[in-house]
PDB file of C-alpha atoms in Angstrom:
ATOM      1  CA  LEU A 296       0.008  -0.012   0.125  1.00 79.00           C
ATOM      2  CA  LYS A 297       3.401   1.755   0.037  1.00 89.00           C
ATOM      3  CA  ALA A 298       2.583   3.575  -3.831  1.00 92.00           C
ATOM      4  CA  LEU A 299      -0.979   4.155  -3.002  1.00 92.00           C
ATOM      5  CA  GLU A 300      -0.146   5.938   0.572  1.00 93.00           C
ATOM      6  CA  SER A 301       2.182   8.029  -1.031  1.00 94.00           C
ATOM      7  CA  CYS A 302      -0.420   9.686  -3.380  1.00 95.00           C
ATOM      8  CA  LEU A 303      -3.639   9.914  -0.905  1.00 94.00           C
ATOM      9  CA  ASN A 304      -0.863  11.969   0.759  1.00 93.00           C
ATOM     10  CA  HIS A 305      -0.034  14.454  -1.048  1.00 94.00           C
ATOM     11  CA  SER A 306       0.331  18.334  -0.681  1.00 95.00           C
ATOM     12  CA  TYR A 307      -1.489  18.682  -3.994  1.00 94.00           C
ATOM     13  CA  GLY A 308      -5.130  17.202  -3.234  1.00 89.00           C
ATOM     14  CA  ASN A 309      -7.172  17.849  -6.250  1.00 94.00           C
ATOM     15  CA  ILE A 310      -6.294  14.058  -7.920  1.00 95.00           C
ATOM     16  CA  GLU A 311      -7.929  10.993  -9.229  1.00 96.00           C
ATOM     17  CA  ILE A 312      -6.483   8.417  -8.295  1.00 96.00           C
ATOM     18  CA  ILE A 313      -7.140   5.322 -10.724  1.00 95.00           C
ATOM     19  CA  LEU A 314      -5.659   1.070  -9.591  1.00 93.00           C
ATOM     20  CA  VAL A 315      -5.725  -1.223 -12.117  1.00 90.00           C
ATOM     21  CA  ASP A 316      -5.457  -4.724 -11.173  1.00 85.00           C
ATOM     22  CA  ASP A 317      -4.242  -6.997 -13.558  1.00 77.00           C
ATOM     23  CA  PHE A 318      -4.996 -10.479 -11.890  1.00 69.00           C
ATOM     24  CA  SER A 319      -2.871  -9.639  -8.514  1.00 71.00           C
ATOM     25  CA  THR A 320      -2.641 -13.092  -6.900  1.00 64.00           C
ATOM     26  CA  ASP A 321      -1.963 -11.199  -3.273  1.00 72.00           C
ATOM     27  CA  SER A 322      -4.261  -9.220  -0.445  1.00 70.00           C
ATOM     28  CA  SER A 323      -3.127  -5.828  -2.440  1.00 76.00           C
ATOM     29  CA  VAL A 324      -7.164  -5.666  -3.686  1.00 78.00           C
ATOM     30  CA  GLU A 325      -8.596  -6.347  -0.286  1.00 81.00           C
ATOM     31  CA  ASN A 326      -6.497  -4.610   0.927  1.00 79.00           C
ATOM     32  CA  ILE A 327      -7.139  -1.322  -1.337  1.00 85.00           C
ATOM     33  CA  LYS A 328     -10.959  -1.966  -1.144  1.00 83.00           C
ATOM     34  CA  VAL A 329     -11.249  -0.834   3.053  1.00 85.00           C
ATOM     35  CA  VAL A 330      -9.879   3.023   1.496  1.00 88.00           C
ATOM     36  CA  THR A 331     -13.402   4.867   1.015  1.00 85.00           C
ATOM     37  CA  ASP A 332     -11.059   7.809   0.195  1.00 91.00           C
ATOM     38  CA  SER A 333     -13.510   8.832  -2.853  1.00 92.00           C
ATOM     39  CA  ARG A 334     -10.488   9.775  -5.070  1.00 95.00           C
ATOM     40  CA  VAL A 335      -9.129   6.139  -5.060  1.00 93.00           C
ATOM     41  CA  LYS A 336     -10.514   4.610  -8.234  1.00 93.00           C
ATOM     42  CA  LEU A 337     -10.582   0.560  -8.631  1.00 91.00           C
ATOM     43  CA  LEU A 338     -10.261  -0.935 -11.704  1.00 90.00           C
ATOM     44  CA  GLN A 339      -9.740  -4.634 -12.668  1.00 80.00           C
ATOM     45  CA  SER A 340      -8.196  -6.933 -15.703  1.00 72.00           C
ATOM     46  CA  SER A 341      -7.700 -10.383 -16.653  1.00 72.00           C
ATOM     47  CA  ASN A 342      -4.595 -10.867 -16.805  1.00 73.00           C
ATOM     48  CA  LYS A 343      -3.840  -8.745 -19.886  1.00 80.00           C
ATOM     49  CA  GLY A 344      -0.211  -7.269 -18.948  1.00 84.00           C
ATOM     50  CA  VAL A 345       1.174  -3.829 -18.159  1.00 88.00           C
ATOM     51  CA  GLY A 346       0.198  -2.700 -21.892  1.00 91.00           C
ATOM     52  CA  PHE A 347      -3.294  -3.352 -20.926  1.00 89.00           C
ATOM     53  CA  ALA A 348      -3.603  -1.892 -17.265  1.00 90.00           C
ATOM     54  CA  ARG A 349      -2.001   0.704 -18.277  1.00 93.00           C
ATOM     55  CA  ASN A 350      -4.400   1.936 -20.931  1.00 93.00           C
ATOM     56  CA  THR A 351      -7.513   0.874 -19.010  1.00 92.00           C
ATOM     57  CA  ALA A 352      -6.108   3.335 -16.255  1.00 94.00           C
ATOM     58  CA  MET A 353      -5.767   6.191 -18.783  1.00 95.00           C
ATOM     59  CA  LYS A 354      -9.198   5.658 -21.383  1.00 93.00           C
ATOM     60  CA  SER A 355     -10.947   5.733 -17.821  1.00 94.00           C
ATOM     61  CA  ALA A 356      -8.664   9.110 -16.400  1.00 95.00           C
ATOM     62  CA  LYS A 357     -10.818  12.468 -16.607  1.00 94.00           C
ATOM     63  CA  GLY A 358      -8.388  14.814 -15.827  1.00 94.00           C
ATOM     64  CA  ASP A 359      -6.398  17.188 -18.198  1.00 96.00           C
ATOM     65  CA  PHE A 360      -2.871  15.887 -16.796  1.00 97.00           C
ATOM     66  CA  PHE A 361      -1.636  12.361 -15.931  1.00 97.00           C
ATOM     67  CA  ALA A 362       1.100  10.252 -13.733  1.00 97.00           C
ATOM     68  CA  PHE A 363       2.263   6.836 -13.557  1.00 97.00           C
ATOM     69  CA  LEU A 364       3.140   4.818 -10.957  1.00 95.00           C
ATOM     70  CA  ASP A 365       3.948   1.196 -10.472  1.00 92.00           C
ATOM     71  CA  ALA A 366       3.626  -0.831  -7.751  1.00 86.00           C
ATOM     72  CA  ASP A 367       6.121  -1.108  -5.452  1.00 88.00           C
ATOM     73  CA  ASP A 368       7.015   2.697  -6.493  1.00 94.00           C
ATOM     74  CA  GLU A 369       6.204   6.137  -4.195  1.00 95.00           C
ATOM     75  CA  LEU A 370       5.610   9.710  -5.468  1.00 96.00           C
ATOM     76  CA  HIS A 371       6.985  12.418  -3.870  1.00 96.00           C
ATOM     77  CA  ARG A 372       4.793  13.787  -1.980  1.00 95.00           C
ATOM     78  CA  GLU A 373       4.995  17.004  -4.057  1.00 97.00           C
ATOM     79  CA  PHE A 374       5.497  15.958  -7.449  1.00 97.00           C
ATOM     80  CA  VAL A 375       1.707  16.968  -8.546  1.00 96.00           C
ATOM     81  CA  SER A 376       2.007  20.443  -7.668  1.00 97.00           C
ATOM     82  CA  ILE A 377       6.529  20.764  -8.942  1.00 96.00           C
ATOM     83  CA  SER A 378       5.469  18.862 -11.688  1.00 96.00           C
ATOM     84  CA  LEU A 379       2.306  20.400 -12.285  1.00 97.00           C
ATOM     85  CA  ASN A 380       3.136  24.066 -11.729  1.00 96.00           C
ATOM     86  CA  GLU A 381       6.024  23.859 -14.033  1.00 96.00           C
ATOM     87  CA  ILE A 382       4.248  22.284 -17.226  1.00 97.00           C
ATOM     88  CA  GLN A 383       1.656  24.730 -17.051  1.00 97.00           C
ATOM     89  CA  GLU A 384       4.212  27.732 -16.515  1.00 97.00           C
ATOM     90  CA  LYS A 385       6.308  26.888 -19.025  1.00 96.00           C
ATOM     91  CA  LYS A 386       3.855  25.609 -21.732  1.00 97.00           C
ATOM     92  CA  CYS A 387       5.191  21.916 -21.528  1.00 98.00           C
ATOM     93  CA  ASP A 388       3.414  19.245 -22.876  1.00 98.00           C
ATOM     94  CA  ILE A 389       5.789  17.242 -20.492  1.00 98.00           C
ATOM     95  CA  ALA A 390       7.613  17.098 -17.634  1.00 97.00           C
ATOM     96  CA  VAL A 391      10.372  15.158 -16.819  1.00 96.00           C
ATOM     97  CA  PHE A 392      12.022  14.238 -12.944  1.00 94.00           C
ATOM     98  CA  GLY A 393      15.194  12.873 -12.046  1.00 91.00           C
ATOM     99  CA  SER A 394      14.828   9.463  -9.509  1.00 91.00           C
ATOM    100  CA  ARG A 395      16.610   7.924  -6.409  1.00 91.00           C
ATOM    101  CA  VAL A 396      16.492   4.418  -6.863  1.00 91.00           C
ATOM    102  CA  PHE A 397      16.485   1.771  -3.650  1.00 91.00           C
ATOM    103  CA  ASP A 398      17.170  -2.434  -3.333  1.00 87.00           C
ATOM    104  CA  ARG A 399      14.758  -3.766  -2.304  1.00 82.00           C
ATOM    105  CA  ASN A 400      15.925  -3.078   1.421  1.00 85.00           C
ATOM    106  CA  LYS A 401      15.510   0.546   0.733  1.00 85.00           C
ATOM    107  CA  ASN A 402      19.257   0.733   0.617  1.00 89.00           C
ATOM    108  CA  GLU A 403      19.382   4.104  -2.398  1.00 90.00           C
ATOM    109  CA  ILE A 404      21.660   2.316  -5.089  1.00 86.00           C
ATOM    110  CA  ARG A 405      22.059   5.210  -7.093  1.00 69.00           C
ATOM    111  CA  LYS A 406      22.716   8.468  -6.149  1.00 60.00           C
ATOM    112  CA  SER A 407      24.078  11.986  -7.513  1.00 56.00           C
ATOM    113  CA  ILE A 408      24.076  15.658  -6.869  1.00 52.00           C
ATOM    114  CA  ASN A 409      20.318  17.230  -6.548  1.00 52.00           C
ATOM    115  CA  ASN A 410      20.457  20.369  -8.023  1.00 55.00           C
ATOM    116  CA  THR A 411      17.451  22.228  -9.659  1.00 60.00           C
ATOM    117  CA  ASN A 412      18.627  23.032 -13.229  1.00 75.00           C
ATOM    118  CA  PHE A 413      16.238  22.456 -15.606  1.00 85.00           C
ATOM    119  CA  GLU A 414      16.199  22.956 -19.560  1.00 93.00           C
ATOM    120  CA  VAL A 415      12.629  23.519 -22.038  1.00 96.00           C
ATOM    121  CA  LEU A 416      13.366  21.548 -24.926  1.00 96.00           C
ATOM    122  CA  SER A 417      11.770  20.454 -28.134  1.00 97.00           C
ATOM    123  CA  GLY A 418       9.915  17.167 -28.243  1.00 97.00           C
ATOM    124  CA  THR A 419      12.385  15.823 -31.183  1.00 96.00           C
ATOM    125  CA  ASP A 420      15.819  17.020 -28.457  1.00 96.00           C
ATOM    126  CA  ALA A 421      14.205  15.156 -25.294  1.00 96.00           C
ATOM    127  CA  LEU A 422      14.023  12.216 -27.368  1.00 96.00           C
ATOM    128  CA  LYS A 423      17.829  13.349 -28.179  1.00 95.00           C
ATOM    129  CA  MET A 424      18.557  12.687 -24.383  1.00 94.00           C
ATOM    130  CA  LEU A 425      16.304   9.817 -24.239  1.00 94.00           C
ATOM    131  CA  TYR A 426      18.982   7.810 -26.331  1.00 94.00           C
ATOM    132  CA  LYS A 427      21.724   9.585 -24.768  1.00 91.00           C
ATOM    133  CA  HIS A 428      20.823   8.187 -21.270  1.00 89.00           C
ATOM    134  CA  ALA A 429      20.203  11.606 -19.727  1.00 90.00           C
ATOM    135  CA  ILE A 430      15.918  10.903 -20.189  1.00 93.00           C
ATOM    136  CA  ILE A 431      15.534   7.673 -18.444  1.00 91.00           C
ATOM    137  CA  ALA A 432      12.816   5.402 -21.487  1.00 92.00           C
ATOM    138  CA  SER A 433      10.399   4.662 -18.841  1.00 93.00           C
ATOM    139  CA  VAL A 434       6.927   6.333 -18.630  1.00 96.00           C
ATOM    140  CA  TRP A 435       7.813   7.319 -13.974  1.00 93.00           C
ATOM    141  CA  ALA A 436       8.653  10.103 -13.290  1.00 95.00           C
ATOM    142  CA  LYS A 437       7.040  12.070 -15.760  1.00 97.00           C
ATOM    143  CA  LEU A 438       3.428  14.375 -15.971  1.00 98.00           C
ATOM    144  CA  PHE A 439       1.570  14.025 -19.328  1.00 98.00           C
ATOM    145  CA  ARG A 440      -0.671  16.466 -20.830  1.00 97.00           C
ATOM    146  CA  MET A 441      -3.306  14.742 -21.479  1.00 97.00           C
ATOM    147  CA  SER A 442      -4.204  16.191 -24.681  1.00 96.00           C
ATOM    148  CA  LEU A 443      -0.786  14.527 -26.162  1.00 96.00           C
ATOM    149  CA  ALA A 444      -1.939  11.717 -25.639  1.00 93.00           C
ATOM    150  CA  LYS A 445      -5.752  11.068 -26.164  1.00 87.00           C
ATOM    151  CA  ASP A 446      -4.817   9.262 -29.735  1.00 90.00           C
ATOM    152  CA  LYS A 447      -2.043   6.895 -28.298  1.00 94.00           C
ATOM    153  CA  GLU A 448      -1.844   4.014 -26.667  1.00 94.00           C
ATOM    154  CA  PHE A 449       1.368   1.267 -25.197  1.00 94.00           C
ATOM    155  CA  ARG A 450       0.722  -2.010 -27.165  1.00 90.00           C
ATOM    156  CA  GLU A 451      -0.270  -4.724 -25.264  1.00 86.00           C
ATOM    157  CA  ASP A 452       1.434  -7.845 -26.980  1.00 81.00           C
ATOM    158  CA  PHE A 453       4.703  -7.345 -25.288  1.00 83.00           C
ATOM    159  CA  VAL A 454       6.825  -6.016 -22.562  1.00 82.00           C
ATOM    160  CA  PHE A 455       9.355  -2.842 -23.254  1.00 86.00           C
ATOM    161  CA  GLU A 456       6.512  -0.797 -24.224  1.00 91.00           C
ATOM    162  CA  ASP A 457       7.211   2.096 -22.692  1.00 94.00           C
ATOM    163  CA  LYS A 458       9.891   2.734 -24.721  1.00 94.00           C
ATOM    164  CA  PRO A 459       8.180   3.208 -27.821  1.00 95.00           C
ATOM    165  CA  PHE A 460       5.244   4.788 -26.152  1.00 97.00           C
ATOM    166  CA  MET A 461       8.098   7.183 -25.073  1.00 97.00           C
ATOM    167  CA  THR A 462       8.907   7.963 -28.674  1.00 97.00           C
ATOM    168  CA  GLU A 463       6.030   8.693 -29.703  1.00 97.00           C
ATOM    169  CA  LEU A 464       4.924  11.032 -27.207  1.00 98.00           C
ATOM    170  CA  PHE A 465       8.282  12.497 -27.697  1.00 97.00           C
ATOM    171  CA  LEU A 466       7.982  13.440 -31.824  1.00 97.00           C
ATOM    172  CA  THR A 467       4.688  14.918 -31.108  1.00 97.00           C
ATOM    173  CA  ALA A 468       5.486  16.893 -27.806  1.00 98.00           C
ATOM    174  CA  ASN A 469       6.110  21.193 -29.095  1.00 97.00           C
ATOM    175  CA  GLN A 470       7.680  21.249 -25.636  1.00 97.00           C
ATOM    176  CA  VAL A 471       9.341  19.145 -22.773  1.00 97.00           C
ATOM    177  CA  TYR A 472      10.185  20.450 -19.333  1.00 97.00           C
ATOM    178  CA  VAL A 473      13.852  18.213 -18.066  1.00 96.00           C
ATOM    179  CA  GLY A 474      14.193  18.889 -14.284  1.00 94.00           C
ATOM    180  CA  GLN A 475      16.531  17.651 -11.902  1.00 86.00           C
ATOM    181  CA  THR A 476      14.530  17.333  -8.860  1.00 90.00           C
ATOM    182  CA  LYS A 477      14.229  14.027  -7.712  1.00 92.00           C
ATOM    183  CA  LEU A 478      10.164  13.442  -7.073  1.00 94.00           C
ATOM    184  CA  TYR A 479      10.242   9.550  -8.060  1.00 95.00           C
ATOM    185  CA  LEU A 480      11.095   6.904  -5.857  1.00 94.00           C
ATOM    186  CA  HIS A 481      12.269   4.475  -7.641  1.00 92.00           C
ATOM    187  CA  PHE A 482      12.486  -0.304  -5.998  1.00 90.00           C
ATOM    188  CA  ALA A 483      14.014  -1.651  -7.647  1.00 83.00           C
ATOM    189  CA  ASN A 484      13.071  -6.232  -8.042  1.00 71.00           C
ATOM    190  CA  PRO A 485      15.505  -8.242  -8.999  1.00 59.00           C
ATOM    191  CA  ASN A 486      12.898 -10.217 -10.010  1.00 56.00           C
ATOM    192  CA  SER A 487      11.288  -7.957 -12.467  1.00 55.00           C
ATOM    193  CA  ILE A 488       9.800  -9.103 -16.177  1.00 51.00           C
ATOM    194  CA  THR A 489      13.047  -6.589 -17.223  1.00 50.00           C
ATOM    195  CA  ARG A 490      15.235  -7.721 -14.856  1.00 48.00           C
ATOM    196  CA  SER A 491      14.838 -11.110 -14.568  1.00 49.00           C
ATOM    197  CA  THR A 492      17.219 -13.936 -16.713  1.00 54.00           C
ATOM    198  CA  LEU A 493      17.369 -13.969 -20.365  1.00 58.00           C
ATOM    199  CA  LYS A 494      14.410 -15.892 -21.722  1.00 77.00           C
ATOM    200  CA  LYS A 495      13.364 -16.341 -25.644  1.00 80.00           C
ATOM    201  CA  LYS A 496       9.610 -14.168 -25.107  1.00 81.00           C
ATOM    202  CA  ARG A 497      12.211 -11.403 -23.271  1.00 82.00           C
ATOM    203  CA  ILE A 498      14.011 -11.382 -26.703  1.00 85.00           C
ATOM    204  CA  ARG A 499      11.135 -11.584 -28.741  1.00 87.00           C
ATOM    205  CA  ASP A 500      10.594  -8.945 -26.991  1.00 87.00           C
ATOM    206  CA  SER A 501      12.615  -6.650 -27.155  1.00 88.00           C
ATOM    207  CA  THR A 502      13.206  -7.136 -30.529  1.00 90.00           C
ATOM    208  CA  THR A 503       9.596  -6.092 -31.121  1.00 90.00           C
ATOM    209  CA  SER A 504      10.142  -3.150 -29.075  1.00 91.00           C
ATOM    210  CA  PHE A 505      12.290  -2.107 -31.132  1.00 91.00           C
ATOM    211  CA  PHE A 506      11.157  -2.453 -34.377  1.00 93.00           C
ATOM    212  CA  VAL A 507       7.888  -0.845 -33.718  1.00 94.00           C
ATOM    213  CA  GLU A 508      10.191   1.940 -32.328  1.00 94.00           C
ATOM    214  CA  GLN A 509      11.957   2.249 -35.448  1.00 95.00           C
ATOM    215  CA  SER A 510       8.020   2.828 -37.299  1.00 96.00           C
ATOM    216  CA  LEU A 511       7.515   5.136 -35.271  1.00 96.00           C
ATOM    217  CA  LEU A 512      10.361   7.003 -36.318  1.00 96.00           C
ATOM    218  CA  THR A 513      10.041   6.419 -40.377  1.00 95.00           C
ATOM    219  CA  SER A 514       6.235   7.590 -40.707  1.00 96.00           C
ATOM    220  CA  HIS A 515       7.120  10.326 -37.706  1.00 95.00           C
ATOM    221  CA  GLY A 516      10.268  11.592 -40.982  1.00 94.00           C
ATOM    222  CA  ALA A 517      12.442  11.783 -37.988  1.00 94.00           C
ATOM    223  CA  ALA A 518      16.015  13.187 -38.691  1.00 93.00           C
ATOM    224  CA  ARG A 519      18.702  10.791 -39.602  1.00 93.00           C
ATOM    225  CA  GLU A 520      20.290  11.938 -36.555  1.00 93.00           C
ATOM    226  CA  ILE A 521      18.080  10.561 -34.609  1.00 94.00           C
ATOM    227  CA  VAL A 522      17.448   7.379 -35.790  1.00 93.00           C
ATOM    228  CA  LEU A 523      21.500   6.530 -35.620  1.00 94.00           C
ATOM    229  CA  LEU A 524      21.318   6.952 -32.063  1.00 93.00           C
ATOM    230  CA  SER A 525      18.516   4.540 -31.420  1.00 92.00           C
ATOM    231  CA  PHE A 526      20.182   2.518 -33.270  1.00 90.00           C
ATOM    232  CA  ASN A 527      23.068   3.101 -30.696  1.00 82.00           C
ATOM    233  CA  TYR A 528      20.901   2.910 -27.847  1.00 71.00           C
ATOM    234  CA  GLN A 529      21.385   0.150 -26.572  1.00 56.00           C
TER     235      GLN A 529
END
């Protein structure tokens, strides 16, 4: 319940918290059902994967902005207020922030100097930063303008679905705010899909994700520089 509690304790109260249960086998759903906060909405799917769960949440959302939070992670209590202020003040479509990464014992495993430097970039320049590893390809630690994503969705037939989604959003965004303040707490799970031992499906899904991304770059007429960077990303 730490993820949910981090949302409920936010300094900015006018939020909608959409939880999608993708066939969980623990006591999560029972624990959530006892929460009486009217901002919480529980949706259930039928073991169709992360992409389907995220699409389900996006379709249900009523706000003008949205963000993702993985089940094991937490948001800084100022995430919404800070990111919303920056995205509106700077007239951006996406706000990107830093994150703190912990192991399962809550020891911080990725440390860097926390500063308040920021940049306002074009969407294509932000995509270049992603390929240069200056912006993480995951959808977390970001706030998105809903109008930017209204005709977009995650692919549901493979994992590693974040990167094609982020590629398309950066390709169509006018401006992106990139700040360094660490507003997302990520707890690395060694048993997660993306960290588990190599398997045939994981290799196949990674390859599929790459070719979907290349198709997006081609269809949006991405510059040769960006295409070359995408090949060197790994």
